PDB file of N, CA and C in Angstrom:
ATOM      1  N   MET A   1     -13.662   1.141  -9.253  1.00 57.00           N
ATOM      2  CA  MET A   1     -13.180   1.198  -7.884  1.00 57.00           C
ATOM      3  C   MET A   1     -13.531   2.548  -7.285  1.00 57.00           C
ATOM      4  N   ASN A   2     -13.743   2.526  -5.995  1.00 90.00           N
ATOM      5  CA  ASN A   2     -14.002   3.807  -5.334  1.00 90.00           C
ATOM      6  C   ASN A   2     -12.685   4.475  -4.949  1.00 90.00           C
ATOM      7  N   LYS A   3     -12.779   5.698  -4.552  1.00 94.00           N
ATOM      8  CA  LYS A   3     -11.588   6.516  -4.252  1.00 94.00           C
ATOM      9  C   LYS A   3     -10.692   5.859  -3.184  1.00 94.00           C
ATOM     10  N   TYR A   4     -11.301   5.351  -2.114  1.00 93.00           N
ATOM     11  CA  TYR A   4     -10.533   4.710  -1.046  1.00 93.00           C
ATOM     12  C   TYR A   4      -9.753   3.505  -1.589  1.00 93.00           C
ATOM     13  N   LYS A   5     -10.427   2.644  -2.323  1.00 92.00           N
ATOM     14  CA  LYS A   5      -9.763   1.452  -2.860  1.00 92.00           C
ATOM     15  C   LYS A   5      -8.656   1.825  -3.839  1.00 92.00           C
ATOM     16  N   ASP A   6      -8.888   2.867  -4.624  1.00 94.00           N
ATOM     17  CA  ASP A   6      -7.855   3.333  -5.551  1.00 94.00           C
ATOM     18  C   ASP A   6      -6.612   3.799  -4.798  1.00 94.00           C
ATOM     19  N   LEU A   7      -6.802   4.560  -3.736  1.00 95.00           N
ATOM     20  CA  LEU A   7      -5.671   5.061  -2.956  1.00 95.00           C
ATOM     21  C   LEU A   7      -4.894   3.922  -2.303  1.00 95.00           C
ATOM     22  N   VAL A   8      -5.610   2.946  -1.771  1.00 95.00           N
ATOM     23  CA  VAL A   8      -4.954   1.797  -1.140  1.00 95.00           C
ATOM     24  C   VAL A   8      -4.176   1.001  -2.191  1.00 95.00           C
ATOM     25  N   ALA A   9      -4.771   0.794  -3.358  1.00 96.00           N
ATOM     26  CA  ALA A   9      -4.092   0.061  -4.430  1.00 96.00           C
ATOM     27  C   ALA A   9      -2.832   0.789  -4.877  1.00 96.00           C
ATOM     28  N   GLN A  10      -2.903   2.103  -4.997  1.00 97.00           N
ATOM     29  CA  GLN A  10      -1.736   2.890  -5.402  1.00 97.00           C
ATOM     30  C   GLN A  10      -0.609   2.763  -4.378  1.00 97.00           C
ATOM     31  N   ASP A  11      -0.955   2.828  -3.110  1.00 97.00           N
ATOM     32  CA  ASP A  11       0.032   2.699  -2.045  1.00 97.00           C
ATOM     33  C   ASP A  11       0.621   1.293  -2.021  1.00 97.00           C
ATOM     34  N   ARG A  12      -0.233   0.293  -2.195  1.00 97.00           N
ATOM     35  CA  ARG A  12       0.216  -1.102  -2.192  1.00 97.00           C
ATOM     36  C   ARG A  12       1.230  -1.330  -3.321  1.00 97.00           C
ATOM     37  N   ARG A  13       0.961  -0.814  -4.484  1.00 98.00           N
ATOM     38  CA  ARG A  13       1.877  -0.989  -5.620  1.00 98.00           C
ATOM     39  C   ARG A  13       3.219  -0.323  -5.354  1.00 98.00           C
ATOM     40  N   LEU A  14       3.193   0.847  -4.742  1.00 98.00           N
ATOM     41  CA  LEU A  14       4.455   1.510  -4.406  1.00 98.00           C
ATOM     42  C   LEU A  14       5.248   0.679  -3.403  1.00 98.00           C
ATOM     43  N   VAL A  15       4.580   0.165  -2.387  1.00 98.00           N
ATOM     44  CA  VAL A  15       5.264  -0.656  -1.376  1.00 98.00           C
ATOM     45  C   VAL A  15       5.872  -1.901  -2.029  1.00 98.00           C
ATOM     46  N   LEU A  16       5.154  -2.522  -2.954  1.00 98.00           N
ATOM     47  CA  LEU A  16       5.691  -3.686  -3.662  1.00 98.00           C
ATOM     48  C   LEU A  16       6.958  -3.318  -4.433  1.00 98.00           C
ATOM     49  N   LEU A  17       6.906  -2.227  -5.173  1.00 98.00           N
ATOM     50  CA  LEU A  17       8.073  -1.812  -5.950  1.00 98.00           C
ATOM     51  C   LEU A  17       9.252  -1.453  -5.046  1.00 98.00           C
ATOM     52  N   GLN A  18       8.981  -0.765  -3.950  1.00 98.00           N
ATOM     53  CA  GLN A  18      10.064  -0.389  -3.039  1.00 98.00           C
ATOM     54  C   GLN A  18      10.700  -1.620  -2.392  1.00 98.00           C
ATOM     55  N   ALA A  19       9.892  -2.608  -2.044  1.00 98.00           N
ATOM     56  CA  ALA A  19      10.436  -3.841  -1.450  1.00 98.00           C
ATOM     57  C   ALA A  19      11.328  -4.567  -2.454  1.00 98.00           C
ATOM     58  N   LEU A  20      10.869  -4.646  -3.687  1.00 98.00           N
ATOM     59  CA  LEU A  20      11.668  -5.307  -4.714  1.00 98.00           C
ATOM     60  C   LEU A  20      12.961  -4.543  -4.980  1.00 98.00           C
ATOM     61  N   ALA A  21      12.895  -3.232  -4.988  1.00 98.00           N
ATOM     62  CA  ALA A  21      14.084  -2.408  -5.230  1.00 98.00           C
ATOM     63  C   ALA A  21      15.117  -2.570  -4.110  1.00 98.00           C
ATOM     64  N   GLN A  22      14.666  -2.863  -2.906  1.00 97.00           N
ATOM     65  CA  GLN A  22      15.568  -3.007  -1.765  1.00 97.00           C
ATOM     66  C   GLN A  22      16.105  -4.428  -1.597  1.00 97.00           C
ATOM     67  N   SER A  23      15.522  -5.376  -2.301  1.00 97.00           N
ATOM     68  CA  SER A  23      15.960  -6.764  -2.195  1.00 97.00           C
ATOM     69  C   SER A  23      17.337  -6.921  -2.859  1.00 97.00           C
ATOM     70  N   PRO A  24      18.231  -7.707  -2.259  1.00 95.00           N
ATOM     71  CA  PRO A  24      19.589  -7.834  -2.813  1.00 95.00           C
ATOM     72  C   PRO A  24      19.642  -8.245  -4.291  1.00 95.00           C
ATOM     73  N   ASP A  25      18.743  -9.098  -4.732  1.00 96.00           N
ATOM     74  CA  ASP A  25      18.752  -9.489  -6.145  1.00 96.00           C
ATOM     75  C   ASP A  25      17.550  -8.928  -6.906  1.00 96.00           C
ATOM     76  N   TYR A  26      16.901  -7.916  -6.319  1.00 98.00           N
ATOM     77  CA  TYR A  26      15.779  -7.209  -6.945  1.00 98.00           C
ATOM     78  C   TYR A  26      14.575  -8.119  -7.210  1.00 98.00           C
ATOM     79  N   ALA A  27      14.459  -9.199  -6.472  1.00 97.00           N
ATOM     80  CA  ALA A  27      13.344 -10.128  -6.665  1.00 97.00           C
ATOM     81  C   ALA A  27      12.908 -10.704  -5.321  1.00 97.00           C
ATOM     82  N   LEU A  28      11.606 -11.011  -5.217  1.00 97.00           N
ATOM     83  CA  LEU A  28      11.052 -11.651  -4.017  1.00 97.00           C
ATOM     84  C   LEU A  28       9.945 -12.608  -4.431  1.00 97.00           C
ATOM     85  N   ARG A  29       9.798 -13.671  -3.647  1.00 96.00           N
ATOM     86  CA  ARG A  29       8.705 -14.632  -3.872  1.00 96.00           C
ATOM     87  C   ARG A  29       7.389 -14.046  -3.370  1.00 96.00           C
ATOM     88  N   GLU A  30       6.306 -14.545  -3.947  1.00 96.00           N
ATOM     89  CA  GLU A  30       4.989 -14.031  -3.570  1.00 96.00           C
ATOM     90  C   GLU A  30       4.679 -14.269  -2.098  1.00 96.00           C
ATOM     91  N   THR A  31       5.185 -15.338  -1.520  1.00 95.00           N
ATOM     92  CA  THR A  31       4.924 -15.606  -0.111  1.00 95.00           C
ATOM     93  C   THR A  31       5.521 -14.505   0.769  1.00 95.00           C
ATOM     94  N   VAL A  32       6.696 -14.030   0.404  1.00 97.00           N
ATOM     95  CA  VAL A  32       7.334 -12.943   1.147  1.00 97.00           C
ATOM     96  C   VAL A  32       6.561 -11.641   0.928  1.00 97.00           C
ATOM     97  N   LEU A  33       6.144 -11.390  -0.299  1.00 98.00           N
ATOM     98  CA  LEU A  33       5.408 -10.163  -0.609  1.00 98.00           C
ATOM     99  C   LEU A  33       4.071 -10.100   0.130  1.00 98.00           C
ATOM    100  N   VAL A  34       3.377 -11.215   0.242  1.00 97.00           N
ATOM    101  CA  VAL A  34       2.108 -11.241   0.985  1.00 97.00           C
ATOM    102  C   VAL A  34       2.348 -10.872   2.440  1.00 97.00           C
ATOM    103  N   ARG A  35       3.383 -11.453   3.056  1.00 97.00           N
ATOM    104  CA  ARG A  35       3.689 -11.151   4.463  1.00 97.00           C
ATOM    105  C   ARG A  35       4.145  -9.711   4.636  1.00 97.00           C
ATOM    106  N   LEU A  36       4.935  -9.224   3.700  1.00 96.00           N
ATOM    107  CA  LEU A  36       5.414  -7.848   3.763  1.00 96.00           C
ATOM    108  C   LEU A  36       4.245  -6.868   3.707  1.00 96.00           C
ATOM    109  N   LEU A  37       3.310  -7.080   2.798  1.00 97.00           N
ATOM    110  CA  LEU A  37       2.141  -6.197   2.700  1.00 97.00           C
ATOM    111  C   LEU A  37       1.302  -6.249   3.970  1.00 97.00           C
ATOM    112  N   ALA A  38       1.154  -7.428   4.545  1.00 97.00           N
ATOM    113  CA  ALA A  38       0.393  -7.543   5.799  1.00 97.00           C
ATOM    114  C   ALA A  38       1.069  -6.731   6.896  1.00 97.00           C
ATOM    115  N   GLY A  39       2.386  -6.760   6.941  1.00 96.00           N
ATOM    116  CA  GLY A  39       3.125  -5.986   7.936  1.00 96.00           C
ATOM    117  C   GLY A  39       2.998  -4.481   7.746  1.00 96.00           C
ATOM    118  N   GLU A  40       2.670  -4.062   6.538  1.00 95.00           N
ATOM    119  CA  GLU A  40       2.476  -2.640   6.234  1.00 95.00           C
ATOM    120  C   GLU A  40       0.996  -2.242   6.304  1.00 95.00           C
ATOM    121  N   ARG A  41       0.168  -3.130   6.808  1.00 96.00           N
ATOM    122  CA  ARG A  41      -1.283  -2.918   6.913  1.00 96.00           C
ATOM    123  C   ARG A  41      -1.931  -2.708   5.543  1.00 96.00           C
ATOM    124  N   LEU A  42      -1.411  -3.447   4.557  1.00 95.00           N
ATOM    125  CA  LEU A  42      -1.946  -3.427   3.198  1.00 95.00           C
ATOM    126  C   LEU A  42      -2.209  -4.863   2.738  1.00 95.00           C
ATOM    127  N   ALA A  43      -2.689  -5.681   3.655  1.00 95.00           N
ATOM    128  CA  ALA A  43      -2.819  -7.116   3.423  1.00 95.00           C
ATOM    129  C   ALA A  43      -3.729  -7.445   2.244  1.00 95.00           C
ATOM    130  N   ILE A  44      -3.272  -8.415   1.448  1.00 96.00           N
ATOM    131  CA  ILE A  44      -4.088  -9.009   0.385  1.00 96.00           C
ATOM    132  C   ILE A  44      -3.748 -10.486   0.306  1.00 96.00           C
ATOM    133  N   GLY A  45      -4.616 -11.253  -0.311  1.00 95.00           N
ATOM    134  CA  GLY A  45      -4.384 -12.674  -0.502  1.00 95.00           C
ATOM    135  C   GLY A  45      -3.500 -12.930  -1.709  1.00 95.00           C
ATOM    136  N   THR A  46      -3.111 -14.169  -1.871  1.00 95.00           N
ATOM    137  CA  THR A  46      -2.218 -14.546  -2.962  1.00 95.00           C
ATOM    138  C   THR A  46      -2.831 -14.269  -4.322  1.00 95.00           C
ATOM    139  N   ASP A  47      -4.116 -14.567  -4.513  1.00 95.00           N
ATOM    140  CA  ASP A  47      -4.753 -14.306  -5.814  1.00 95.00           C
ATOM    141  C   ASP A  47      -4.733 -12.818  -6.154  1.00 95.00           C
ATOM    142  N   ASP A  48      -5.046 -11.984  -5.173  1.00 96.00           N
ATOM    143  CA  ASP A  48      -5.021 -10.540  -5.418  1.00 96.00           C
ATOM    144  C   ASP A  48      -3.594 -10.041  -5.659  1.00 96.00           C
ATOM    145  N   LEU A  49      -2.618 -10.607  -4.953  1.00 97.00           N
ATOM    146  CA  LEU A  49      -1.231 -10.225  -5.178  1.00 97.00           C
ATOM    147  C   LEU A  49      -0.828 -10.574  -6.605  1.00 97.00           C
ATOM    148  N   ARG A  50      -1.209 -11.751  -7.073  1.00 96.00           N
ATOM    149  CA  ARG A  50      -0.887 -12.134  -8.445  1.00 96.00           C
ATOM    150  C   ARG A  50      -1.507 -11.162  -9.443  1.00 96.00           C
ATOM    151  N   GLY A  51      -2.697 -10.674  -9.140  1.00 97.00           N
ATOM    152  CA  GLY A  51      -3.318  -9.670  -9.993  1.00 97.00           C
ATOM    153  C   GLY A  51      -2.517  -8.380 -10.008  1.00 97.00           C
ATOM    154  N   GLU A  52      -2.034  -7.961  -8.847  1.00 97.00           N
ATOM    155  CA  GLU A  52      -1.212  -6.753  -8.768  1.00 97.00           C
ATOM    156  C   GLU A  52       0.101  -6.939  -9.524  1.00 97.00           C
ATOM    157  N   LEU A  53       0.704  -8.111  -9.399  1.00 97.00           N
ATOM    158  CA  LEU A  53       1.953  -8.365 -10.114  1.00 97.00           C
ATOM    159  C   LEU A  53       1.731  -8.350 -11.624  1.00 97.00           C
ATOM    160  N   ARG A  54       0.599  -8.902 -12.086  1.00 97.00           N
ATOM    161  CA  ARG A  54       0.269  -8.835 -13.519  1.00 97.00           C
ATOM    162  C   ARG A  54       0.089  -7.388 -13.957  1.00 97.00           C
ATOM    163  N   TRP A  55      -0.588  -6.597 -13.110  1.00 98.00           N
ATOM    164  CA  TRP A  55      -0.819  -5.179 -13.405  1.00 98.00           C
ATOM    165  C   TRP A  55       0.520  -4.463 -13.563  1.00 98.00           C
ATOM    166  N   LEU A  56       1.439  -4.701 -12.640  1.00 98.00           N
ATOM    167  CA  LEU A  56       2.758  -4.075 -12.703  1.00 98.00           C
ATOM    168  C   LEU A  56       3.557  -4.589 -13.906  1.00 98.00           C
ATOM    169  N   ALA A  57       3.446  -5.868 -14.203  1.00 98.00           N
ATOM    170  CA  ALA A  57       4.156  -6.452 -15.351  1.00 98.00           C
ATOM    171  C   ALA A  57       3.632  -5.883 -16.661  1.00 98.00           C
ATOM    172  N   ASP A  58       2.333  -5.684 -16.760  1.00 98.00           N
ATOM    173  CA  ASP A  58       1.747  -5.118 -17.976  1.00 98.00           C
ATOM    174  C   ASP A  58       2.284  -3.723 -18.274  1.00 98.00           C
ATOM    175  N   ARG A  59       2.765  -3.038 -17.260  1.00 98.00           N
ATOM    176  CA  ARG A  59       3.298  -1.686 -17.408  1.00 98.00           C
ATOM    177  C   ARG A  59       4.828  -1.659 -17.469  1.00 98.00           C
ATOM    178  N   GLY A  60       5.424  -2.852 -17.510  1.00 98.00           N
ATOM    179  CA  GLY A  60       6.874  -2.939 -17.641  1.00 98.00           C
ATOM    180  C   GLY A  60       7.644  -2.614 -16.379  1.00 98.00           C
ATOM    181  N   LEU A  61       6.996  -2.723 -15.221  1.00 98.00           N
ATOM    182  CA  LEU A  61       7.649  -2.364 -13.959  1.00 98.00           C
ATOM    183  C   LEU A  61       8.245  -3.565 -13.235  1.00 98.00           C
ATOM    184  N   VAL A  62       7.734  -4.747 -13.503  1.00 98.00           N
ATOM    185  CA  VAL A  62       8.275  -5.988 -12.943  1.00 98.00           C
ATOM    186  C   VAL A  62       8.213  -7.076 -14.007  1.00 98.00           C
ATOM    187  N   ASP A  63       9.026  -8.082 -13.812  1.00 98.00           N
ATOM    188  CA  ASP A  63       8.926  -9.327 -14.576  1.00 98.00           C
ATOM    189  C   ASP A  63       8.472 -10.388 -13.603  1.00 98.00           C
ATOM    190  N   VAL A  64       7.517 -11.198 -14.010  1.00 97.00           N
ATOM    191  CA  VAL A  64       7.023 -12.274 -13.158  1.00 97.00           C
ATOM    192  C   VAL A  64       7.706 -13.574 -13.576  1.00 97.00           C
ATOM    193  N   GLU A  65       8.259 -14.249 -12.596  1.00 93.00           N
ATOM    194  CA  GLU A  65       8.941 -15.521 -12.813  1.00 93.00           C
ATOM    195  C   GLU A  65       8.157 -16.614 -12.104  1.00 93.00           C
ATOM    196  N   TYR A  66       8.251 -17.823 -12.614  1.00 92.00           N
ATOM    197  CA  TYR A  66       7.517 -18.943 -12.033  1.00 92.00           C
ATOM    198  C   TYR A  66       8.493 -19.991 -11.548  1.00 92.00           C
ATOM    199  N   HIS A  67       8.301 -20.415 -10.307  1.00 85.00           N
ATOM    200  CA  HIS A  67       9.092 -21.469  -9.700  1.00 85.00           C
ATOM    201  C   HIS A  67       8.106 -22.485  -9.146  1.00 85.00           C
ATOM    202  N   ASP A  68       7.874 -23.552  -9.911  1.00 87.00           N
ATOM    203  CA  ASP A  68       6.833 -24.524  -9.585  1.00 87.00           C
ATOM    204  C   ASP A  68       5.493 -23.786  -9.506  1.00 87.00           C
ATOM    205  N   ASP A  69       4.808 -23.848  -8.388  1.00 89.00           N
ATOM    206  CA  ASP A  69       3.515 -23.183  -8.240  1.00 89.00           C
ATOM    207  C   ASP A  69       3.628 -21.807  -7.592  1.00 89.00           C
ATOM    208  N   VAL A  70       4.833 -21.360  -7.353  1.00 91.00           N
ATOM    209  CA  VAL A  70       5.048 -20.086  -6.665  1.00 91.00           C
ATOM    210  C   VAL A  70       5.579 -19.064  -7.661  1.00 91.00           C
ATOM    211  N   GLN A  71       5.015 -17.859  -7.595  1.00 95.00           N
ATOM    212  CA  GLN A  71       5.490 -16.783  -8.452  1.00 95.00           C
ATOM    213  C   GLN A  71       6.508 -15.935  -7.691  1.00 95.00           C
ATOM    214  N   ALA A  72       7.380 -15.329  -8.454  1.00 96.00           N
ATOM    215  CA  ALA A  72       8.316 -14.354  -7.908  1.00 96.00           C
ATOM    216  C   ALA A  72       8.282 -13.157  -8.842  1.00 96.00           C
ATOM    217  N   ALA A  73       8.560 -12.000  -8.285  1.00 97.00           N
ATOM    218  CA  ALA A  73       8.604 -10.778  -9.086  1.00 97.00           C
ATOM    219  C   ALA A  73      10.009 -10.217  -9.035  1.00 97.00           C
ATOM    220  N   ARG A  74      10.476  -9.746 -10.186  1.00 98.00           N
ATOM    221  CA  ARG A  74      11.776  -9.077 -10.284  1.00 98.00           C
ATOM    222  C   ARG A  74      11.517  -7.692 -10.862  1.00 98.00           C
ATOM    223  N   ILE A  75      11.984  -6.671 -10.170  1.00 98.00           N
ATOM    224  CA  ILE A  75      11.761  -5.300 -10.599  1.00 98.00           C
ATOM    225  C   ILE A  75      12.628  -4.978 -11.821  1.00 98.00           C
ATOM    226  N   THR A  76      12.092  -4.171 -12.710  1.00 98.00           N
ATOM    227  CA  THR A  76      12.832  -3.720 -13.884  1.00 98.00           C
ATOM    228  C   THR A  76      13.491  -2.370 -13.574  1.00 98.00           C
ATOM    229  N   VAL A  77      14.327  -1.900 -14.487  1.00 98.00           N
ATOM    230  CA  VAL A  77      14.951  -0.587 -14.315  1.00 98.00           C
ATOM    231  C   VAL A  77      13.872   0.489 -14.241  1.00 98.00           C
ATOM    232  N   ARG A  78      12.851   0.366 -15.096  1.00 98.00           N
ATOM    233  CA  ARG A  78      11.749   1.324 -15.063  1.00 98.00           C
ATOM    234  C   ARG A  78      11.030   1.265 -13.710  1.00 98.00           C
ATOM    235  N   GLY A  79      10.852   0.071 -13.175  1.00 98.00           N
ATOM    236  CA  GLY A  79      10.223  -0.095 -11.872  1.00 98.00           C
ATOM    237  C   GLY A  79      11.013   0.565 -10.763  1.00 98.00           C
ATOM    238  N   ILE A  80      12.331   0.475 -10.828  1.00 98.00           N
ATOM    239  CA  ILE A  80      13.178   1.136  -9.836  1.00 98.00           C
ATOM    240  C   ILE A  80      13.000   2.649  -9.928  1.00 98.00           C
ATOM    241  N   ASP A  81      12.910   3.164 -11.148  1.00 98.00           N
ATOM    242  CA  ASP A  81      12.702   4.604 -11.316  1.00 98.00           C
ATOM    243  C   ASP A  81      11.387   5.055 -10.690  1.00 98.00           C
ATOM    244  N   VAL A  82      10.344   4.237 -10.801  1.00 98.00           N
ATOM    245  CA  VAL A  82       9.053   4.577 -10.187  1.00 98.00           C
ATOM    246  C   VAL A  82       9.153   4.449  -8.669  1.00 98.00           C
ATOM    247  N   ALA A  83       9.802   3.398  -8.186  1.00 98.00           N
ATOM    248  CA  ALA A  83       9.937   3.170  -6.739  1.00 98.00           C
ATOM    249  C   ALA A  83      10.678   4.300  -6.050  1.00 98.00           C
ATOM    250  N   THR A  84      11.630   4.907  -6.743  1.00 97.00           N
ATOM    251  CA  THR A  84      12.430   5.973  -6.143  1.00 97.00           C
ATOM    252  C   THR A  84      11.891   7.370  -6.439  1.00 97.00           C
ATOM    253  N   GLY A  85      10.846   7.449  -7.266  1.00 96.00           N
ATOM    254  CA  GLY A  85      10.240   8.740  -7.569  1.00 96.00           C
ATOM    255  C   GLY A  85      10.863   9.477  -8.740  1.00 96.00           C
ATOM    256  N   LEU A  86      11.801   8.845  -9.434  1.00 97.00           N
ATOM    257  CA  LEU A  86      12.405   9.473 -10.612  1.00 97.00           C
ATOM    258  C   LEU A  86      11.444   9.507 -11.790  1.00 97.00           C
ATOM    259  N   LEU A  87      10.477   8.592 -11.777  1.00 97.00           N
ATOM    260  CA  LEU A  87       9.478   8.500 -12.828  1.00 97.00           C
ATOM    261  C   LEU A  87       8.116   8.341 -12.169  1.00 97.00           C
ATOM    262  N   LEU A  88       7.138   9.063 -12.650  1.00 97.00           N
ATOM    263  CA  LEU A  88       5.777   8.928 -12.136  1.00 97.00           C
ATOM    264  C   LEU A  88       5.000   7.971 -13.019  1.00 97.00           C
ATOM    265  N   ALA A  89       4.104   7.198 -12.419  1.00 97.00           N
ATOM    266  CA  ALA A  89       3.286   6.251 -13.163  1.00 97.00           C
ATOM    267  C   ALA A  89       1.855   6.311 -12.644  1.00 97.00           C
ATOM    268  N   ASP A  90       0.910   6.390 -13.556  1.00 96.00           N
ATOM    269  CA  ASP A  90      -0.500   6.370 -13.169  1.00 96.00           C
ATOM    270  C   ASP A  90      -0.803   5.083 -12.413  1.00 96.00           C
ATOM    271  N   GLY A  91      -1.581   5.212 -11.354  1.00 97.00           N
ATOM    272  CA  GLY A  91      -1.994   4.046 -10.580  1.00 97.00           C
ATOM    273  C   GLY A  91      -1.014   3.643  -9.495  1.00 97.00           C
ATOM    274  N   ILE A  92       0.060   4.410  -9.329  1.00 98.00           N
ATOM    275  CA  ILE A  92       1.042   4.113  -8.287  1.00 98.00           C
ATOM    276  C   ILE A  92       1.331   5.392  -7.514  1.00 98.00           C
ATOM    277  N   ALA A  93       1.282   5.291  -6.202  1.00 97.00           N
ATOM    278  CA  ALA A  93       1.547   6.455  -5.359  1.00 97.00           C
ATOM    279  C   ALA A  93       2.959   6.959  -5.584  1.00 97.00           C
ATOM    280  N   ARG A  94       3.123   8.242  -5.436  1.00 96.00           N
ATOM    281  CA  ARG A  94       4.460   8.831  -5.530  1.00 96.00           C
ATOM    282  C   ARG A  94       5.112   8.737  -4.161  1.00 96.00           C
ATOM    283  N   PRO A  95       6.379   8.298  -4.109  1.00 94.00           N
ATOM    284  CA  PRO A  95       7.034   8.211  -2.800  1.00 94.00           C
ATOM    285  C   PRO A  95       7.212   9.585  -2.181  1.00 94.00           C
ATOM    286  N   ARG A  96       7.127   9.607  -0.875  1.00 90.00           N
ATOM    287  CA  ARG A  96       7.334  10.869  -0.147  1.00 90.00           C
ATOM    288  C   ARG A  96       8.821  11.086   0.061  1.00 90.00           C
ATOM    289  N   PRO A  97       9.241  12.352   0.118  1.00 83.00           N
ATOM    290  CA  PRO A  97      10.672  12.624   0.335  1.00 83.00           C
ATOM    291  C   PRO A  97      11.106  12.215   1.735  1.00 83.00           C
TER     292      PRO A  97
END
């Protein structure tokens, strides 16, 4: 990946984690996440979102749940720590104060 794409991916992952951390049950469906990213000018398609969720799950930051053909992501305690800046993680932007 080039530098620009890396920066956008890092920001997108932070936005995903922050959205999940703010959700009342710490989970959101992929359809909501796609719309949320589009609203933040970080739009991606469902296939790319699923790739990002797998990337985050591989690092223990989210758990991916399946409801029929729709995926949902639930943030882990470690994911909340990254979303709030208590823990730094490679490949994810650090939140600004």
